[in-house]
CSV table of C-alpha atoms and ligand atoms in Angstrom, one decimal:
chain,number,residue,atom,x,y,z
A,864,MET,CA,74.8,135.2,81.4
A,865,SER,CA,76.3,131.8,80.7
A,866,SER,CA,74.1,128.8,80.2
A,867,ARG,CA,76.6,125.9,80.6
A,868,VAL,CA,79.7,125.5,82.7
A,869,ARG,CA,82.1,122.7,83.4
A,870,VAL,CA,84.1,122.8,86.6
A,871,GLU,CA,86.8,120.7,88.2
A,872,ALA,CA,87.2,120.3,92.0
A,873,SER,CA,89.9,118.1,93.4
A,874,ALA,CA,90.7,115.9,96.3
A,875,THR,CA,91.9,117.3,99.6
A,876,VAL,CA,93.8,116.1,102.7
A,877,ALA,CA,91.8,117.2,105.8
A,878,ASN,CA,93.2,117.4,109.4
A,879,PHE,CA,96.8,117.3,108.0
A,880,GLY,CA,98.2,116.0,111.2
A,881,PRO,CA,97.3,118.0,114.2
A,882,GLY,CA,94.5,120.2,112.6
A,883,TYR,CA,91.4,118.1,113.2
A,884,ASP,CA,88.5,119.8,111.5
A,885,THR,CA,90.8,122.8,111.0
A,886,PHE,CA,93.7,122.2,108.5
A,887,GLY,CA,93.2,121.1,104.9
A,888,LEU,CA,95.4,120.8,101.8
A,889,CYS,CA,94.1,120.9,98.3
A,890,LEU,CA,95.7,118.3,96.0
A,891,ASP,CA,96.2,118.7,92.3
A,892,GLN,CA,94.6,115.3,91.6
A,893,PRO,CA,92.3,113.2,91.5
A,894,SER,CA,89.3,115.4,90.9
A,895,ASP,CA,85.6,115.5,90.1
A,896,LEU,CA,84.4,117.0,86.8
A,897,LEU,CA,80.9,118.5,86.9
A,898,GLU,CA,79.0,120.0,84.0
A,899,MET,CA,75.9,122.1,84.8
A,900,ALA,CA,73.5,123.7,82.3
A,901,ILE,CA,70.4,125.9,82.7
A,902,VAL,CA,67.4,124.1,81.3
A,903,GLU,CA,63.8,124.9,80.7
A,904,LYS,CA,62.3,122.3,83.1
A,905,PRO,CA,62.5,123.7,86.6
A,906,GLY,CA,64.3,121.7,89.3
A,907,ILE,CA,67.6,119.8,89.7
A,908,HIS,CA,68.2,117.0,87.2
A,909,LEU,CA,71.2,114.9,88.1
A,910,GLN,CA,73.1,112.4,86.0
A,911,VAL,CA,76.0,110.4,87.4
A,912,ALA,CA,78.4,109.4,84.7
A,913,GLU,CA,79.0,105.7,84.4
A,914,GLU,CA,82.8,106.2,83.8
A,915,GLY,CA,83.2,107.6,87.3
A,916,PHE,CA,82.8,106.1,90.8
A,917,PRO,CA,79.2,105.4,91.7
A,918,VAL,CA,77.4,107.9,94.0
A,919,PRO,CA,73.7,108.5,94.6
A,920,SER,CA,71.8,109.8,91.6
A,921,ASP,CA,68.9,111.1,93.7
A,922,PRO,CA,69.5,114.9,93.9
A,923,GLU,CA,68.4,114.9,97.6
A,924,PHE,CA,71.3,112.6,98.5
A,925,ASN,CA,74.2,113.7,96.3
A,926,SER,CA,76.6,116.3,97.7
A,927,ALA,CA,76.9,118.1,94.4
A,928,SER,CA,73.2,118.7,93.8
A,929,VAL,CA,72.5,119.4,97.5
A,930,ALA,CA,75.2,122.1,97.4
A,931,ALA,CA,73.7,123.5,94.2
A,932,MET,CA,70.3,123.7,95.7
A,933,GLU,CA,71.7,125.3,98.9
A,934,LEU,CA,73.4,127.9,96.8
A,935,MET,CA,70.1,128.7,95.0
A,936,ARG,CA,68.4,128.9,98.4
A,937,LEU,CA,71.1,131.3,99.7
A,938,ALA,CA,70.8,133.4,96.6
A,939,ASP,CA,66.9,133.5,96.8
A,940,VAL,CA,66.5,131.6,93.6
A,941,SER,CA,63.6,129.2,93.6
A,942,VAL,CA,64.2,125.7,92.2
A,943,ASN,CA,60.6,126.0,91.0
A,944,SER,CA,61.6,128.8,88.6
A,945,VAL,CA,65.0,127.6,87.4
A,946,GLY,CA,66.1,124.3,86.0
A,947,LEU,CA,69.6,123.0,86.4
A,948,ALA,CA,70.9,119.8,84.6
A,949,ILE,CA,74.0,118.4,86.3
A,950,ARG,CA,76.3,115.7,85.0
A,951,LEU,CA,78.9,114.5,87.5
A,952,LEU,CA,81.9,112.5,86.6
A,953,LYS,CA,83.1,111.3,90.0
A,954,GLY,CA,86.9,111.0,90.0
A,955,VAL,CA,87.5,111.1,93.8
A,956,ARG,CA,86.7,107.7,95.3
A,957,PRO,CA,83.9,107.9,97.9
A,958,GLY,CA,84.9,106.8,101.4
A,959,SER,CA,88.6,107.3,100.7
A,960,GLY,CA,89.4,110.0,103.1
A,961,LEU,CA,90.3,112.3,100.3
A,962,GLY,CA,87.4,114.7,100.6
A,963,SER,CA,85.3,113.0,98.0
A,964,SER,CA,81.9,114.5,99.1
A,965,ALA,CA,83.6,117.9,99.5
A,966,SER,CA,84.9,117.8,95.9
A,967,SER,CA,81.4,117.1,94.6
A,968,ALA,CA,79.9,119.7,96.9
A,969,VAL,CA,82.3,122.4,95.9
A,970,ALA,CA,81.9,121.5,92.2
A,971,GLY,CA,78.1,121.8,92.5
A,972,ALA,CA,78.1,125.1,94.5
A,973,TYR,CA,80.8,126.6,92.3
A,974,ALA,CA,79.1,125.7,89.0
A,975,ALA,CA,75.7,127.0,90.2
A,976,ALA,CA,77.4,130.2,91.4
A,977,GLU,CA,79.0,130.7,87.9
A,978,LEU,CA,75.6,130.2,86.1
A,979,LEU,CA,73.7,132.4,88.5
A,980,ASP,CA,76.3,135.1,88.6
A,981,ILE,CA,76.9,134.8,92.4
A,982,GLU,CA,80.4,136.2,93.1
A,983,ASP,CA,80.5,136.0,96.9
A,984,GLN,CA,82.9,133.1,97.8
A,985,ARG,CA,81.5,132.8,101.3
A,986,THR,CA,78.1,131.9,99.8
A,987,VAL,CA,79.8,129.2,97.7
A,988,LEU,CA,81.7,127.9,100.8
A,989,ARG,CA,78.5,127.9,102.9
A,990,ALA,CA,76.6,126.0,100.2
A,991,ALA,CA,79.4,123.5,99.7
A,992,ALA,CA,79.6,122.9,103.4
A,993,GLN,CA,75.9,122.1,103.5
A,994,GLY,CA,76.3,119.7,100.5
A,995,GLU,CA,79.3,118.0,102.2
A,996,GLY,CA,77.3,117.5,105.4
A,997,VAL,CA,75.0,115.1,103.5
A,998,SER,CA,77.5,112.3,103.7
A,999,SER,CA,79.6,113.3,106.8
A,1000,GLY,CA,76.6,113.9,109.0
A,1001,ALA,CA,78.0,117.2,110.2
A,1002,PRO,CA,79.1,120.1,108.1
A,1003,HIS,CA,82.7,121.0,108.5
A,1004,LEU,CA,85.0,123.1,106.4
A,1005,ASP,CA,88.4,121.5,106.4
A,1006,ASN,CA,87.8,119.7,103.1
A,1007,VAL,CA,85.5,122.2,101.3
A,1008,ALA,CA,87.7,125.2,102.1
A,1009,PRO,CA,90.9,123.9,100.5
A,1010,CYS,CA,89.0,122.3,97.7
A,1011,LEU,CA,87.4,125.7,96.8
A,1012,PHE,CA,90.3,128.1,97.5
A,1013,GLY,CA,93.3,125.8,96.8
A,1014,GLY,CA,96.5,125.6,98.8
A,1015,PHE,CA,96.6,125.1,102.5
A,1016,THR,CA,93.7,126.4,104.6
A,1017,VAL,CA,93.1,126.9,108.3
A,1018,VAL,CA,89.5,127.1,109.5
A,1019,LEU,CA,89.5,129.9,112.1
A,1020,ASP,CA,85.8,130.0,112.8
A,1021,GLN,CA,83.4,127.5,111.3
A,1022,GLU,CA,80.3,129.5,112.1
A,1023,ARG,CA,81.5,132.8,110.7
A,1024,LEU,CA,83.2,131.0,107.8
A,1025,ARG,CA,86.6,132.6,108.7
A,1026,VAL,CA,89.3,130.8,106.8
A,1027,LEU,CA,93.0,131.5,106.6
A,1028,ARG,CA,94.5,130.8,103.2
A,1029,ILE,CA,98.2,130.0,102.9
A,1030,HIS,CA,100.1,129.4,99.8
A,1031,PRO,CA,102.0,126.2,100.5
A,1032,PRO,CA,105.6,125.5,99.5
A,1033,ARG,CA,106.3,123.1,96.6
A,1034,MET,CA,106.1,119.6,97.9
A,1035,ARG,CA,105.3,116.1,96.8
A,1036,LEU,CA,103.1,113.9,98.7
A,1037,VAL,CA,102.7,110.2,98.5
A,1038,ILE,CA,99.1,109.1,99.0
A,1039,CYS,CA,98.3,105.4,99.7
A,1040,LEU,CA,94.8,104.2,99.4
A,1041,PRO,CA,94.1,100.8,101.0
A,1042,ASP,CA,91.2,98.7,99.8
A,1043,ILE,CA,89.1,99.6,102.8
A,1044,VAL,CA,86.1,101.9,103.0
A,1045,VAL,CA,85.7,104.2,106.0
A,1046,GLU,CA,82.4,106.1,106.5
A,1047,THR,CA,83.2,109.6,107.8
A,1048,SER,CA,80.0,109.7,109.9
A,1049,LYS,CA,81.2,106.5,111.7
A,1050,ALA,CA,84.8,107.6,112.0
A,1051,ARG,CA,83.6,110.9,113.6
A,1052,LYS,CA,81.8,109.0,116.3
A,1053,LEU,CA,85.2,107.6,117.5
A,1054,ILE,CA,86.6,111.0,118.3
A,1055,PRO,CA,86.9,111.6,122.0
A,1056,ASN,CA,84.8,114.5,123.5
A,1057,GLU,CA,87.7,115.7,125.5
A,1058,LEU,CA,91.5,116.1,125.1
A,1059,ARG,CA,93.9,115.7,128.0
A,1060,MET,CA,95.8,118.9,128.8
A,1061,LYS,CA,99.2,117.3,128.0
A,1062,ASN,CA,97.9,116.5,124.5
A,1063,THR,CA,96.2,119.9,124.1
A,1064,ILE,CA,99.5,121.6,124.7
A,1065,ALA,CA,101.3,119.4,122.3
A,1066,HIS,CA,98.7,120.1,119.6
A,1067,VAL,CA,99.1,123.8,119.9
A,1068,GLY,CA,102.9,123.4,119.4
A,1069,TRP,CA,102.5,121.0,116.4
A,1070,ALA,CA,99.8,123.1,114.7
A,1071,SER,CA,101.9,126.3,115.1
A,1072,GLY,CA,104.9,124.4,113.6
A,1073,ILE,CA,102.8,123.3,110.6
A,1074,VAL,CA,101.6,126.9,109.9
A,1075,HIS,CA,105.0,128.3,110.3
A,1076,GLY,CA,106.5,125.6,108.0
A,1077,MET,CA,103.8,126.3,105.4
A,1078,ASN,CA,104.7,130.0,105.5
A,1079,THR,CA,108.4,129.6,105.4
A,1080,GLY,CA,108.6,126.5,103.1
A,1081,ASP,CA,110.2,124.4,105.8
A,1082,LEU,CA,109.2,120.8,104.8
A,1083,LYS,CA,111.2,119.2,107.6
A,1084,LEU,CA,109.4,121.3,110.2
A,1085,ILE,CA,106.0,120.5,108.6
A,1086,ALA,CA,106.9,116.8,108.6
A,1087,SER,CA,108.1,116.8,112.2
A,1088,CYS,CA,104.9,118.4,113.4
A,1089,MET,CA,102.7,115.9,111.5
A,1090,MET,CA,101.4,114.5,114.8
A,1091,ASP,CA,97.9,113.8,116.0
A,1092,GLU,CA,96.5,112.7,119.4
A,1093,ILE,CA,92.9,113.4,118.5
A,1094,SER,CA,92.0,111.2,115.6
A,1095,VAL,CA,94.8,108.9,114.5
A,1096,PRO,CA,95.0,106.8,117.8
A,1097,VAL,CA,91.3,105.9,117.6
A,1098,ARG,CA,90.9,105.8,113.8
A,1099,LYS,CA,93.9,103.7,112.9
A,1100,THR,CA,91.9,100.8,114.2
A,1101,LEU,CA,89.7,101.1,111.2
A,1102,ILE,CA,92.7,100.9,108.8
A,1103,ARG,CA,94.1,97.4,109.0
A,1104,GLY,CA,97.8,97.5,108.3
A,1105,TYR,CA,98.2,101.1,109.3
A,1106,ASP,CA,101.3,100.5,111.6
A,1107,LEU,CA,103.0,98.2,109.0
A,1108,ALA,CA,102.4,100.8,106.2
A,1109,ARG,CA,103.7,103.5,108.5
A,1110,SER,CA,107.0,101.7,109.5
A,1111,SER,CA,107.6,100.7,105.8
A,1112,ALA,CA,107.1,104.3,104.7
A,1113,ILE,CA,109.5,105.7,107.3
A,1114,ALA,CA,112.1,103.0,106.5
A,1115,ALA,CA,111.9,104.0,102.8
A,1116,GLY,CA,112.6,107.6,103.6
A,1117,ALA,CA,109.2,109.2,104.3
A,1118,LEU,CA,109.5,112.3,106.5
A,1119,SER,CA,106.0,111.9,108.0
A,1120,PHE,CA,103.0,109.6,108.0
A,1121,SER,CA,99.3,110.3,108.9
A,1122,ILE,CA,95.7,109.6,108.0
A,1123,SER,CA,94.1,111.8,105.4
A,1124,GLY,CA,90.8,113.1,106.7
A,1125,SER,CA,88.9,110.2,108.3
A,1126,GLY,CA,90.8,107.6,106.2
A,1127,PRO,CA,91.5,105.1,105.0
A,1128,ALA,CA,93.9,107.0,102.8
A,1129,VAL,CA,97.3,107.7,104.4
A,1130,PHE,CA,99.8,110.2,103.2
A,1131,THR,CA,103.4,111.1,103.6
A,1132,ILE,CA,105.7,114.0,102.7
A,1133,ALA,CA,109.0,113.2,101.3
A,1134,GLU,CA,111.9,115.0,99.6
A,1135,ASN,CA,113.1,112.0,97.5
A,1136,ASN,CA,112.3,108.4,96.7
A,1137,HIS,CA,108.5,109.0,96.3
A,1138,ASN,CA,107.9,105.8,94.2
A,1139,GLU,CA,109.9,103.7,96.6
A,1140,ILE,CA,107.9,105.1,99.5
A,1141,GLY,CA,104.6,104.4,97.7
A,1142,GLU,CA,105.7,100.8,97.0
A,1143,ALA,CA,106.8,100.4,100.6
A,1144,MET,CA,103.4,101.5,101.9
A,1145,VAL,CA,101.6,99.1,99.5
A,1146,GLU,CA,103.9,96.4,100.7
A,1147,GLY,CA,103.2,97.3,104.3
A,1148,PHE,CA,99.5,97.0,103.8
A,1149,SER,CA,99.9,93.7,101.9
A,1150,ARG,CA,101.6,92.2,104.9
A,1151,ALA,CA,98.3,92.8,106.7
A,1152,ASN,CA,96.5,91.2,103.7
A,1153,VAL,CA,95.1,94.5,102.5
A,1154,SER,CA,95.5,95.5,98.9
A,1155,ALA,CA,96.4,99.1,98.3
A,1156,SER,CA,97.6,101.5,95.6
A,1157,TYR,CA,99.5,104.7,95.7
A,1158,PHE,CA,99.9,107.9,93.7
A,1159,ILE,CA,102.2,110.9,94.0
A,1160,THR,CA,100.7,114.4,94.0
A,1161,SER,CA,101.3,118.0,94.9
A,1162,PRO,CA,99.3,120.9,96.3
A,1163,GLY,CA,96.5,122.0,94.0
A,1164,ALA,CA,95.1,125.4,93.1
A,1165,GLY,CA,91.5,124.9,94.0
A,1166,ALA,CA,88.2,124.7,92.0
A,1167,ARG,CA,88.3,126.0,88.5
A,1168,VAL,CA,86.1,126.5,85.4
A,1169,VAL,CA,87.3,124.4,82.5
A,1170,MET,CA,84.6,125.3,80.0
A,1171,MET,CA,81.9,127.9,79.8
A,1172,GLU,CA,79.3,128.7,77.1
B,1240,HSE,N1,87.9,116.6,109.7
B,1240,HSE,C1,87.1,115.6,109.2
B,1240,HSE,C2,87.3,114.4,110.0
B,1240,HSE,C3,87.5,115.3,107.7
B,1240,HSE,O1,88.4,114.0,110.3
B,1240,HSE,O2,86.3,113.8,110.4
B,1240,HSE,C4,86.8,114.2,107.1
B,1240,HSE,O3,85.7,114.7,106.4
């Protein structure tokens, strides 16, 4: 049995256009690094590394430790009998729309599962969803599933943890992060309770196109279906400069443009000119007096162990 493990769990793009609470893509960076060790003193002992983004250091309010505790509960391991020391280096910016709480939650659940020899991935997924729910206010799987499994995922049934895993084609995404913080719990309150029939029909078509494009490697099809009538129309109001960044990106050659998760990060898929598109998005936001930065990334492979003793 191992006594110390270090895991990496990366950022994700949830919703991915038409798949509100359903689609998610794992990115290869940025990521959270979490080290967990079995210690003599029972309970969860959490340390948040100063080099990373600040997050709660109270184990009851941190996604990583909540997920680890939930994994212990699901595995019938009492926190009064086992001690876990956790050190979290937060590399995914909280409130960015890049699945920050999910990456911590997956890291916490995954590391605890490694140390406690729990092999059932659904248990890890369930525990991570619980940890993620600490910050979003409502557990949902469209960040934790791709973060854990890698690639592109489709949540088929949240209650039963049915998740479709698709190996995405090679692609490069440009992610632009404006200097705005959006709280997922607040952004979720904007989502309408009902969808008009016209939009429902459109969503079925777009979602089918995305899944087919993922399976066949058709980037142009994926990009042309990157549409959303559920969250983008209401949430773009939280992202000042959204329309300017969008038109700049498209003018620079981006094939698509949408909000990542609940935002404020926005993302595009492009075949060429990734740096020019990133600079165009930053320039678009700057015209709305919002500073922003961009990075280029690709689909990631999911949570992984980087060290074990
Ligand atoms: N599907 C979620 C949402 C992702 O859009 O609210 C953010 O956690």
